[in-house]
mmCIF file of N, CA and C in Angstrom:
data_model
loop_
_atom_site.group_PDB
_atom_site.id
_atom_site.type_symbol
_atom_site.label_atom_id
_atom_site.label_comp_id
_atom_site.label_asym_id
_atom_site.label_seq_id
_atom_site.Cartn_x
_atom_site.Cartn_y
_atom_site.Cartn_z
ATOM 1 N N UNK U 1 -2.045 15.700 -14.484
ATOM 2 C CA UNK U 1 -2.081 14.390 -13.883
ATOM 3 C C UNK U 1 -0.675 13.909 -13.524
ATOM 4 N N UNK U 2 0.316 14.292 -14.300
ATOM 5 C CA UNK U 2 1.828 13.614 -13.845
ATOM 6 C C UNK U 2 1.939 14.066 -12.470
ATOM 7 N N UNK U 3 2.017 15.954 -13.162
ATOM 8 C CA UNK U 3 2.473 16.632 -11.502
ATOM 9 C C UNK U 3 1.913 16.020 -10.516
ATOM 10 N N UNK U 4 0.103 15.558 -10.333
ATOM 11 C CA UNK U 4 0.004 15.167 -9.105
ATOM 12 C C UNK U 4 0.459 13.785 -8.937
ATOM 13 N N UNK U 5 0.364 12.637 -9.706
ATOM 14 C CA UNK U 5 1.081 11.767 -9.193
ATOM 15 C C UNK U 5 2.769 11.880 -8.735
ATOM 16 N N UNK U 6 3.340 12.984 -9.864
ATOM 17 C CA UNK U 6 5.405 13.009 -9.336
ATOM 18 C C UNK U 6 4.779 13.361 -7.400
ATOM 19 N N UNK U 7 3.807 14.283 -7.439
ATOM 20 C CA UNK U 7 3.843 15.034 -6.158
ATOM 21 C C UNK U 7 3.939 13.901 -4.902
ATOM 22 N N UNK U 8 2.805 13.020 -5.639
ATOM 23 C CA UNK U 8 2.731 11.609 -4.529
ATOM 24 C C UNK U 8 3.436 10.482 -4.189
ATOM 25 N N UNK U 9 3.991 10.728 -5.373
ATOM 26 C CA UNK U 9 5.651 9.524 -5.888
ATOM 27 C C UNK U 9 6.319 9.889 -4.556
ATOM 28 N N UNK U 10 6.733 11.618 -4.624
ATOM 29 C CA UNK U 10 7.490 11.608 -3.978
ATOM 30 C C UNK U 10 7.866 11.822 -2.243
ATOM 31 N N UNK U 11 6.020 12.271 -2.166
ATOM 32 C CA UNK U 11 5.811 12.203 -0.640
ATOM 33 C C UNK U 11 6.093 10.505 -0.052
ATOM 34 N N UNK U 12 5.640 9.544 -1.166
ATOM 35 C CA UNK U 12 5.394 8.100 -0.732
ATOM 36 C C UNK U 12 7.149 8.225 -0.186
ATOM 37 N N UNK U 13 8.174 7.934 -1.108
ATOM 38 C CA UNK U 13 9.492 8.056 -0.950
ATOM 39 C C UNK U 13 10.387 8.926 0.108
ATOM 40 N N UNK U 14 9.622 9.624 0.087
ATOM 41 C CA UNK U 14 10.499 10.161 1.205
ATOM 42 C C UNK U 14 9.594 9.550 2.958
ATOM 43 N N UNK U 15 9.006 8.968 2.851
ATOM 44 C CA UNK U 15 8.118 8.061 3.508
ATOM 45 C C UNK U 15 6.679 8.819 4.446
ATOM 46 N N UNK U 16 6.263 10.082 3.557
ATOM 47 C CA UNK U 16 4.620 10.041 4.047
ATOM 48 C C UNK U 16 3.792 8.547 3.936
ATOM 49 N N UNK U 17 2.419 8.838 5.139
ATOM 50 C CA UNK U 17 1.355 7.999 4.307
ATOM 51 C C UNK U 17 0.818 8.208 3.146
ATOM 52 N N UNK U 18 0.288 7.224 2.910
ATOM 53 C CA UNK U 18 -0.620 7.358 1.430
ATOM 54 C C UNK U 18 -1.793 8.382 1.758
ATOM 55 N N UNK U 19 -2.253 8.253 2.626
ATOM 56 C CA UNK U 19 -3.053 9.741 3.030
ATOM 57 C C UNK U 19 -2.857 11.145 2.822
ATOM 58 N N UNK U 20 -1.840 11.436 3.378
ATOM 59 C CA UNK U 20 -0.640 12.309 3.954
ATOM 60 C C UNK U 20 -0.361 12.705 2.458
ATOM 61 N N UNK U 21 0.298 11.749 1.826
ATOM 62 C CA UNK U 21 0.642 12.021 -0.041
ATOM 63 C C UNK U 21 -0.425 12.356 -1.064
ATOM 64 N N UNK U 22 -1.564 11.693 -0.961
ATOM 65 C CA UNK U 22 -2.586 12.040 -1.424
ATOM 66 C C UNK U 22 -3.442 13.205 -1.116
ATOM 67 N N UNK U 23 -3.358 13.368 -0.008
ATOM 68 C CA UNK U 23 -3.810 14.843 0.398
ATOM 69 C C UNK U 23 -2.545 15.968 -0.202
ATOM 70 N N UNK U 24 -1.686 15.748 -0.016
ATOM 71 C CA UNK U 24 -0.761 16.780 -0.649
ATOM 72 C C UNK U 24 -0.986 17.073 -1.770
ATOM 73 N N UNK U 25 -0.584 15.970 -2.533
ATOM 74 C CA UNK U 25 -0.356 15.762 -4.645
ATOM 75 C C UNK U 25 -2.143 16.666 -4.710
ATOM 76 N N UNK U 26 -3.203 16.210 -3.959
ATOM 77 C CA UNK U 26 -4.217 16.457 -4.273
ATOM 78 C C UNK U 26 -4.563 18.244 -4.675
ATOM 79 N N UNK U 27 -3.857 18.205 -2.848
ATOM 80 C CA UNK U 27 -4.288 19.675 -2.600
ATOM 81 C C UNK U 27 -3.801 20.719 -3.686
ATOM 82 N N UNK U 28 -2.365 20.777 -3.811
ATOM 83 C CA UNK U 28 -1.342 21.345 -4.986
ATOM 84 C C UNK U 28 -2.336 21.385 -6.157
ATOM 85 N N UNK U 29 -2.884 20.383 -6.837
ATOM 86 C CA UNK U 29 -3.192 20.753 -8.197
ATOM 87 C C UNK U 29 -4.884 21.017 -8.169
ATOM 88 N N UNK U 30 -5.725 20.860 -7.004
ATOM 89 C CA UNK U 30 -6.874 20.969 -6.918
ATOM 90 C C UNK U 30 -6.888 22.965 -7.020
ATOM 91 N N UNK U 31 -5.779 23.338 -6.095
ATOM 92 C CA UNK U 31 -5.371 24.737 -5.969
ATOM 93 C C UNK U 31 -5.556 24.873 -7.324
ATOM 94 N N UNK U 32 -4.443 24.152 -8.249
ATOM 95 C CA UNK U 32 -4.238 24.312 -9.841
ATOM 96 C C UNK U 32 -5.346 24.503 -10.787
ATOM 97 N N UNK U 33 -5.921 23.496 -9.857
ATOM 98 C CA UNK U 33 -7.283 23.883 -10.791
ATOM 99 C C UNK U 33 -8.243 24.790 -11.002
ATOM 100 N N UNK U 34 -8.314 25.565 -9.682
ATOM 101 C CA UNK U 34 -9.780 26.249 -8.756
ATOM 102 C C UNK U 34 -8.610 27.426 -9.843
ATOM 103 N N UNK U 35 -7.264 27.849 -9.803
ATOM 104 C CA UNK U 35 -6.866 29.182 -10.544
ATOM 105 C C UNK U 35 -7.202 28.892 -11.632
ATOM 106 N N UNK U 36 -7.076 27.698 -12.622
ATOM 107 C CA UNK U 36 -7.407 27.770 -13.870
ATOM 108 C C UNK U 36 -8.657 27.891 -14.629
ATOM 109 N N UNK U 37 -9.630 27.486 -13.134
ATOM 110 C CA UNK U 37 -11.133 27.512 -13.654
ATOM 111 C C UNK U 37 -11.696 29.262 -13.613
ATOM 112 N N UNK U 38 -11.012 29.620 -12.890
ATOM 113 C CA UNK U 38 -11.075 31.298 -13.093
ATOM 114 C C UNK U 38 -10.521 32.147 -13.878
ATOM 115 N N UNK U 39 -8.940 31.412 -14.491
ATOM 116 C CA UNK U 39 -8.507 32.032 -15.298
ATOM 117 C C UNK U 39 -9.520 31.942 -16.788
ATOM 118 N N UNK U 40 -9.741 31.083 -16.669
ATOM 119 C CA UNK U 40 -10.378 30.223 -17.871
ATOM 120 C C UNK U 40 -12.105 30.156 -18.245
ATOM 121 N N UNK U 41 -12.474 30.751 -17.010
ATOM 122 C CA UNK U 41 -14.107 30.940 -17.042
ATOM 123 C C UNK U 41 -14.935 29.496 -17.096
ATOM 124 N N UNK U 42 -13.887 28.292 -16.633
ATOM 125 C CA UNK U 42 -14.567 27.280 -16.676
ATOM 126 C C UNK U 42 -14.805 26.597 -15.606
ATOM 127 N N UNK U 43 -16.040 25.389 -14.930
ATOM 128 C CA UNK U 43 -15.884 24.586 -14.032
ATOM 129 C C UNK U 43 -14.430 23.839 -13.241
ATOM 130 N N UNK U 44 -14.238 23.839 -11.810
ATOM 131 C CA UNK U 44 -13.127 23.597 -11.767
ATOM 132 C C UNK U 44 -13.580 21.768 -11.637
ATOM 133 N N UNK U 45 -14.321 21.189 -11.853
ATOM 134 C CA UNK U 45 -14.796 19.801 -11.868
ATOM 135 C C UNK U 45 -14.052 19.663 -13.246
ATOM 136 N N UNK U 46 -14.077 20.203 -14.552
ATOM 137 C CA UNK U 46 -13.120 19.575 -15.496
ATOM 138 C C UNK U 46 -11.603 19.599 -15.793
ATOM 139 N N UNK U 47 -11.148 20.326 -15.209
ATOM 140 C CA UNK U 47 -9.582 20.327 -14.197
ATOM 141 C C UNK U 47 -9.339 18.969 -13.331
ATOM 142 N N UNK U 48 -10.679 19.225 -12.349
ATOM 143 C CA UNK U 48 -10.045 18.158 -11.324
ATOM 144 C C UNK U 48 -9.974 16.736 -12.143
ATOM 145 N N UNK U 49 -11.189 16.336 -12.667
ATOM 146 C CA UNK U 49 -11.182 15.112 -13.136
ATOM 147 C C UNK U 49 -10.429 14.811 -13.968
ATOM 148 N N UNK U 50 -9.918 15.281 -14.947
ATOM 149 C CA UNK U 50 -8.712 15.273 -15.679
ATOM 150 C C UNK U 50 -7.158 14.448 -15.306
ATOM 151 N N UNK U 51 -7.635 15.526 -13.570
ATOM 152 C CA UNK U 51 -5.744 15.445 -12.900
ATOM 153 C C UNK U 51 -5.919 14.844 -12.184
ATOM 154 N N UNK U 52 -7.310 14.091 -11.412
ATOM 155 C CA UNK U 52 -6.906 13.114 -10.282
ATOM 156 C C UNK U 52 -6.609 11.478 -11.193
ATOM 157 N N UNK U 53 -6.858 11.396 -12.449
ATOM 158 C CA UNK U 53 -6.905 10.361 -12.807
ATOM 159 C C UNK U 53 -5.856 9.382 -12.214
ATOM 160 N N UNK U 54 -4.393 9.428 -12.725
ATOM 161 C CA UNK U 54 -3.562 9.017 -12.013
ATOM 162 C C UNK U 54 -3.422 8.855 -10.255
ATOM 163 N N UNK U 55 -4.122 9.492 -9.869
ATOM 164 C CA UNK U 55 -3.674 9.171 -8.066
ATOM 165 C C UNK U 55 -5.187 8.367 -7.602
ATOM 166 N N UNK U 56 -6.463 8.272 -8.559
ATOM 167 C CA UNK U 56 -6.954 6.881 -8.188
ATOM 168 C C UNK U 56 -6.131 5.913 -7.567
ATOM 169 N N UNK U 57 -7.061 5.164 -6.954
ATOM 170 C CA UNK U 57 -6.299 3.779 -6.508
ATOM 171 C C UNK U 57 -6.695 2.289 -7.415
ATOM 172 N N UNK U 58 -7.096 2.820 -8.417
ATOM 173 C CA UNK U 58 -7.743 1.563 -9.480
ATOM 174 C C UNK U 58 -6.948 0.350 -9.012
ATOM 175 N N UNK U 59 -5.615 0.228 -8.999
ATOM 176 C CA UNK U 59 -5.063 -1.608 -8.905
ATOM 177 C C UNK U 59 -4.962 -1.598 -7.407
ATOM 178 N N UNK U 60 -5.027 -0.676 -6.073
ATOM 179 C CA UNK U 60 -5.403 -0.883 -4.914
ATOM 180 C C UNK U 60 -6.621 -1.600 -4.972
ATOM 181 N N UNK U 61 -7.897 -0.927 -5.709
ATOM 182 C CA UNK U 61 -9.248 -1.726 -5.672
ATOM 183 C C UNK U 61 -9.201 -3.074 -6.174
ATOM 184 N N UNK U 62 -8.706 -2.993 -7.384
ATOM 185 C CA UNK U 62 -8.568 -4.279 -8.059
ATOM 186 C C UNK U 62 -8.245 -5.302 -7.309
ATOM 187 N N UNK U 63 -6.621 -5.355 -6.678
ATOM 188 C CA UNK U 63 -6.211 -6.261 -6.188
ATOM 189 C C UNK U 63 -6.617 -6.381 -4.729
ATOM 190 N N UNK U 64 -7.349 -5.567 -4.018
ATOM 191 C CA UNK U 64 -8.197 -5.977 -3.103
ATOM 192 C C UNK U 64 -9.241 -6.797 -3.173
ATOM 193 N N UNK U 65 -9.978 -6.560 -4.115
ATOM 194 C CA UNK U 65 -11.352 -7.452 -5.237
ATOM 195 C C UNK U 65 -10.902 -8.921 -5.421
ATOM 196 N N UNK U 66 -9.784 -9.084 -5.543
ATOM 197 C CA UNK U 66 -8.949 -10.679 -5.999
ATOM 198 C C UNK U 66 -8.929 -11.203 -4.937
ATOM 199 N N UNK U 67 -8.092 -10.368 -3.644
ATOM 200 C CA UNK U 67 -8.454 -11.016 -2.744
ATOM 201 C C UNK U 67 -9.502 -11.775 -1.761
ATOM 202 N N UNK U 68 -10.168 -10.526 -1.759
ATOM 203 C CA UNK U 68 -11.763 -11.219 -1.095
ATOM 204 C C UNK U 68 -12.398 -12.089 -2.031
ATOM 205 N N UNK U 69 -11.698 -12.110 -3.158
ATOM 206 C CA UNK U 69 -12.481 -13.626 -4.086
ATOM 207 C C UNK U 69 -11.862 -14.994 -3.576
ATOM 208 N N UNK U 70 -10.454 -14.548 -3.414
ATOM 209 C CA UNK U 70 -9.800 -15.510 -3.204
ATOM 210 C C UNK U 70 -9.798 -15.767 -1.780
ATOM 211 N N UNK U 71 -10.632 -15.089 -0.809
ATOM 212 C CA UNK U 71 -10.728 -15.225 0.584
ATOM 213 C C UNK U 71 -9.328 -15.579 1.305
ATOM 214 N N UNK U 72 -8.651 -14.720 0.862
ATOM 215 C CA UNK U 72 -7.304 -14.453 1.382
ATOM 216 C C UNK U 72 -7.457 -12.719 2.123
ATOM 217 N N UNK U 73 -7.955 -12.829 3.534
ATOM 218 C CA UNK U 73 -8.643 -11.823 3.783
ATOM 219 C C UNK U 73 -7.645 -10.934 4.929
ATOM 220 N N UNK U 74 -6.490 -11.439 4.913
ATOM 221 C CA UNK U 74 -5.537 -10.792 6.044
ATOM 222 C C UNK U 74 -4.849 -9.861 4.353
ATOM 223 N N UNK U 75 -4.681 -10.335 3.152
ATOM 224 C CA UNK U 75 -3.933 -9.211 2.580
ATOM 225 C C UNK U 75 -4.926 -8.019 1.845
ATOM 226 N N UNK U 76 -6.939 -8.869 1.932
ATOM 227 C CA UNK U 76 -7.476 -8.107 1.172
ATOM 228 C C UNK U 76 -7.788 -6.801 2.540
ATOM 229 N N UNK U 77 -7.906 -6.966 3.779
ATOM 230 C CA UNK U 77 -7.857 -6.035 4.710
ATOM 231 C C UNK U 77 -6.245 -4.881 4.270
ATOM 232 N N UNK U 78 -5.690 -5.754 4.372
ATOM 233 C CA UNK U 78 -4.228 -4.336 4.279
ATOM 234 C C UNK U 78 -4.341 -3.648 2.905
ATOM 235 N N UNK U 79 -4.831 -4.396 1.892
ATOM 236 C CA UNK U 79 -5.077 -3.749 0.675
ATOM 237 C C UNK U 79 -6.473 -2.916 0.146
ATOM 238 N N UNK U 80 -7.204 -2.757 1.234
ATOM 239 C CA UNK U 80 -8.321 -2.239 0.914
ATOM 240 C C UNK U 80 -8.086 -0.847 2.306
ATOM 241 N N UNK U 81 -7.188 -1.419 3.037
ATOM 242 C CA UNK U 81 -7.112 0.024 4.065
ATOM 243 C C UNK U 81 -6.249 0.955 3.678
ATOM 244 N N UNK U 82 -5.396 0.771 2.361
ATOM 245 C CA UNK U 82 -4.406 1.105 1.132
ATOM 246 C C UNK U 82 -5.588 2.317 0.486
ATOM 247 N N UNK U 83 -6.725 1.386 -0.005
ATOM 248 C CA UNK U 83 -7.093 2.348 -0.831
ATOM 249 C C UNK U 83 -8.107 3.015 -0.349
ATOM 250 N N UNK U 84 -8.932 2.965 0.661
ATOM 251 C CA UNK U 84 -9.129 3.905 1.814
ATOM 252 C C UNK U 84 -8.572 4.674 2.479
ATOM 253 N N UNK U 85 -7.191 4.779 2.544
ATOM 254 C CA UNK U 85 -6.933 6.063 2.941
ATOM 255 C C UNK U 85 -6.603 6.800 2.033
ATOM 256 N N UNK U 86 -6.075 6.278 0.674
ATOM 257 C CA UNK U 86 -5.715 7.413 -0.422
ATOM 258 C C UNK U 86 -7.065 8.452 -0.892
ATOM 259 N N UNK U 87 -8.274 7.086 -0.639
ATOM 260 C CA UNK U 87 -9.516 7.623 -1.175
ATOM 261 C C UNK U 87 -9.601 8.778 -0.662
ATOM 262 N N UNK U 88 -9.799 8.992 0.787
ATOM 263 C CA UNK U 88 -9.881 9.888 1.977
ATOM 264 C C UNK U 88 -8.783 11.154 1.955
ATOM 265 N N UNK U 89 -7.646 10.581 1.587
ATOM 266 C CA UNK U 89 -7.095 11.498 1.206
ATOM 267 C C UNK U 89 -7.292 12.779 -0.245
ATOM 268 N N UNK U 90 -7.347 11.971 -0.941
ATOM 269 C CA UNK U 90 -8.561 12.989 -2.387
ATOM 270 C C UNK U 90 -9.293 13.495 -1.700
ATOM 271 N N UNK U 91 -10.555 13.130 -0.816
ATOM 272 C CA UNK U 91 -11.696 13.650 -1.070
ATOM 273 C C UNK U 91 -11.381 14.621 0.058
ATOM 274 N N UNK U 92 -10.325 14.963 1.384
ATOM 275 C CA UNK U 92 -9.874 15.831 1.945
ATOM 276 C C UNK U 92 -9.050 16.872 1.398
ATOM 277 N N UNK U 93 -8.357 16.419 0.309
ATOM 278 C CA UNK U 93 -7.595 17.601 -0.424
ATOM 279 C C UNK U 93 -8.779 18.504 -1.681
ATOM 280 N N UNK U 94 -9.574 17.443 -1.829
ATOM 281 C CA UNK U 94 -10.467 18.941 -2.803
ATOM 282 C C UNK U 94 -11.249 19.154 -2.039
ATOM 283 N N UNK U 95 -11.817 18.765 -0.703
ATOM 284 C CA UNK U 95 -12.580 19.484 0.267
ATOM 285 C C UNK U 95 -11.917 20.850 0.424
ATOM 286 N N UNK U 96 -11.102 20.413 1.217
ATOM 287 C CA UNK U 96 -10.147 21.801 1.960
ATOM 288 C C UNK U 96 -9.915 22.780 0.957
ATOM 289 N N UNK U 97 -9.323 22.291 -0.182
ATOM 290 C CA UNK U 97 -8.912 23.395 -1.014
ATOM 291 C C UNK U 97 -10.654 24.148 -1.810
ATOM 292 N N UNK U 98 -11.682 23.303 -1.805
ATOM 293 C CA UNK U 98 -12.316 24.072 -2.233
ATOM 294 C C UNK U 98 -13.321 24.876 -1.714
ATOM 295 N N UNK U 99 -13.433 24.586 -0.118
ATOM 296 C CA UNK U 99 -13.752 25.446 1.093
ATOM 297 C C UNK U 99 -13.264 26.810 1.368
ATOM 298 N N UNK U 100 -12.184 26.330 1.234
ATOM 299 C CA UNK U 100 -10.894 27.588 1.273
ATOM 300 C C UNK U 100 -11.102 28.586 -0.016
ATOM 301 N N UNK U 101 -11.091 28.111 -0.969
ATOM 302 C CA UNK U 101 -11.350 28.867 -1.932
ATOM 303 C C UNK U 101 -12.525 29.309 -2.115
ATOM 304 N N UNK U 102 -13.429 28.751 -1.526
ATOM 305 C CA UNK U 102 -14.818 29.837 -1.938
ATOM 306 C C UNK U 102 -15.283 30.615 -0.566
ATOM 307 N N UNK U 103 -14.316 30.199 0.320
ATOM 308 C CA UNK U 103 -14.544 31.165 1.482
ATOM 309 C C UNK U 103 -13.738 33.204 1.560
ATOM 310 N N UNK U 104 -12.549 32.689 0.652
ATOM 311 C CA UNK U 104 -11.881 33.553 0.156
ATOM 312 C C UNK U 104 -12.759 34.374 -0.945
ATOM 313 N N UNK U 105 -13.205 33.916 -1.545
ATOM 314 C CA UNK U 105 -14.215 34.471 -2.629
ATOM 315 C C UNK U 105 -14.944 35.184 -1.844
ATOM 316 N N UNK U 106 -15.510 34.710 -1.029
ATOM 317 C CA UNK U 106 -16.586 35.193 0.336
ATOM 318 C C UNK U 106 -16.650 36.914 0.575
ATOM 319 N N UNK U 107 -15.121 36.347 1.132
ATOM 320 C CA UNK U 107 -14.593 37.451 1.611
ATOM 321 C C UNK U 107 -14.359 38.744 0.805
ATOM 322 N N UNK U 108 -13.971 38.291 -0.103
ATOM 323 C CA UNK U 108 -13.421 39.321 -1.036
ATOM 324 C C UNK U 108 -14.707 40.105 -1.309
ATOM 325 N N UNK U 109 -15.626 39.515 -1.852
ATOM 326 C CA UNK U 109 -16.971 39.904 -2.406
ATOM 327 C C UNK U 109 -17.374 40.596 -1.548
ATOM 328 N N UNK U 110 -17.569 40.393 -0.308
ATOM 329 C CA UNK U 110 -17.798 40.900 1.185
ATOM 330 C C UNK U 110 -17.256 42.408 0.958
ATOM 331 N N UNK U 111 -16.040 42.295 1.126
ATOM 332 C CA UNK U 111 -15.074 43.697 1.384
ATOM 333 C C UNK U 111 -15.007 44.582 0.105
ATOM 334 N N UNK U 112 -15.350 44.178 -1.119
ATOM 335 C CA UNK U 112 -15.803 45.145 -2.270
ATOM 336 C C UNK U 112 -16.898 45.725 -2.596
ATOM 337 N N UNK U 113 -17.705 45.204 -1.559
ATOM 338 C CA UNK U 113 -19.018 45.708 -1.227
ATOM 339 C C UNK U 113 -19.509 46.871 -0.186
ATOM 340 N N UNK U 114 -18.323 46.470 0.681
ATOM 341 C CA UNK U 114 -18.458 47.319 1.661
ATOM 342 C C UNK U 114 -18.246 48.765 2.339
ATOM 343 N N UNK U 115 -18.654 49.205 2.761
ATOM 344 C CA UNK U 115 -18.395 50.847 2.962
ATOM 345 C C UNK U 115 -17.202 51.404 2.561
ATOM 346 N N UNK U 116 -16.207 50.616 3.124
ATOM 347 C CA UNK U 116 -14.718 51.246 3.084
ATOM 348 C C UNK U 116 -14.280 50.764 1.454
ATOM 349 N N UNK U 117 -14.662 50.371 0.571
ATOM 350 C CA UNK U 117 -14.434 50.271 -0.372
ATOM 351 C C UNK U 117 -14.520 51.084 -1.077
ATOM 352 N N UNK U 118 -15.876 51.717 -0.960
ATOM 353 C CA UNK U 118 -16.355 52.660 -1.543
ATOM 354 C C UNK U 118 -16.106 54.058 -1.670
ATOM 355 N N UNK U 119 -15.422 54.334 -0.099
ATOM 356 C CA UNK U 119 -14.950 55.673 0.192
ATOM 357 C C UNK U 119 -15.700 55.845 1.265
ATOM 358 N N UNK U 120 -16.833 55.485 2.111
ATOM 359 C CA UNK U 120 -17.890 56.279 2.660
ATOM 360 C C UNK U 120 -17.309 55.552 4.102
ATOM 361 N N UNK U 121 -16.653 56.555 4.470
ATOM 362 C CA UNK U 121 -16.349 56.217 6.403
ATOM 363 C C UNK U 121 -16.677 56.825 7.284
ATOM 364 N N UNK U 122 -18.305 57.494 7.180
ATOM 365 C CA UNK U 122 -19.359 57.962 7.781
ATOM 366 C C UNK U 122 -20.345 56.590 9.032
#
């Protein structure tokens, strides 16, 4: 969970979007995870949930929530399009990375199966 938030700290700082950062920090340790759930023989869902904790947007939601109470709706718009794109950003970084990774699996499985694996180039 640090690594992916340092990851997002530091995309924010060097001035990515929150998208842009969140898809990064995401992608990096979602990777982290999908190897450890293989190293490890376990679901990579208890990896991820673990490590996205920190790059939630919990006080984005929150203090968006205050606002639309407080119908102060020009800062609850900028603060709710805050945590919509980080959201979007998560749910694009363990998409991709876990597309990718089971397409690779695909493949592999594919080509250890297949003739030339075997020897037979008849």
């Amino acid at each position: 969970g640090f690594l992916a938030y340092g990851i997002y700290i530091i995309a924010i700082f060097i001035g990515r979007t929150e998208f842009y950062s969140a898809f990064i920090a995401v992608s990096f340790v979602a990777l982290l995870s999908e190897i450890f759930a293989r190293i490890l023989k376990a679901p990579t869902v208890i990896f991820l949930t673990v490590i996205l904790i920190p790059v939630v947007p919990g006080s984005g939601l929150y203090y968006s929530m205050r606002y639309l109470l407080l119908r102060d709706f020009l800062n609850f718009f900028q603060s709710f399009k805050g945590v919509c794109s980080i959201s979007a950003g998560i749910t694009c970084g363990i998409t991709v990375v876990s597309v990718t990774v089971k397409l690779l699996m695909t493949v592999k499985k594919t080509l250890s199966h297949s003739k030339f694996a075997k020897g037979d180039f008849r």
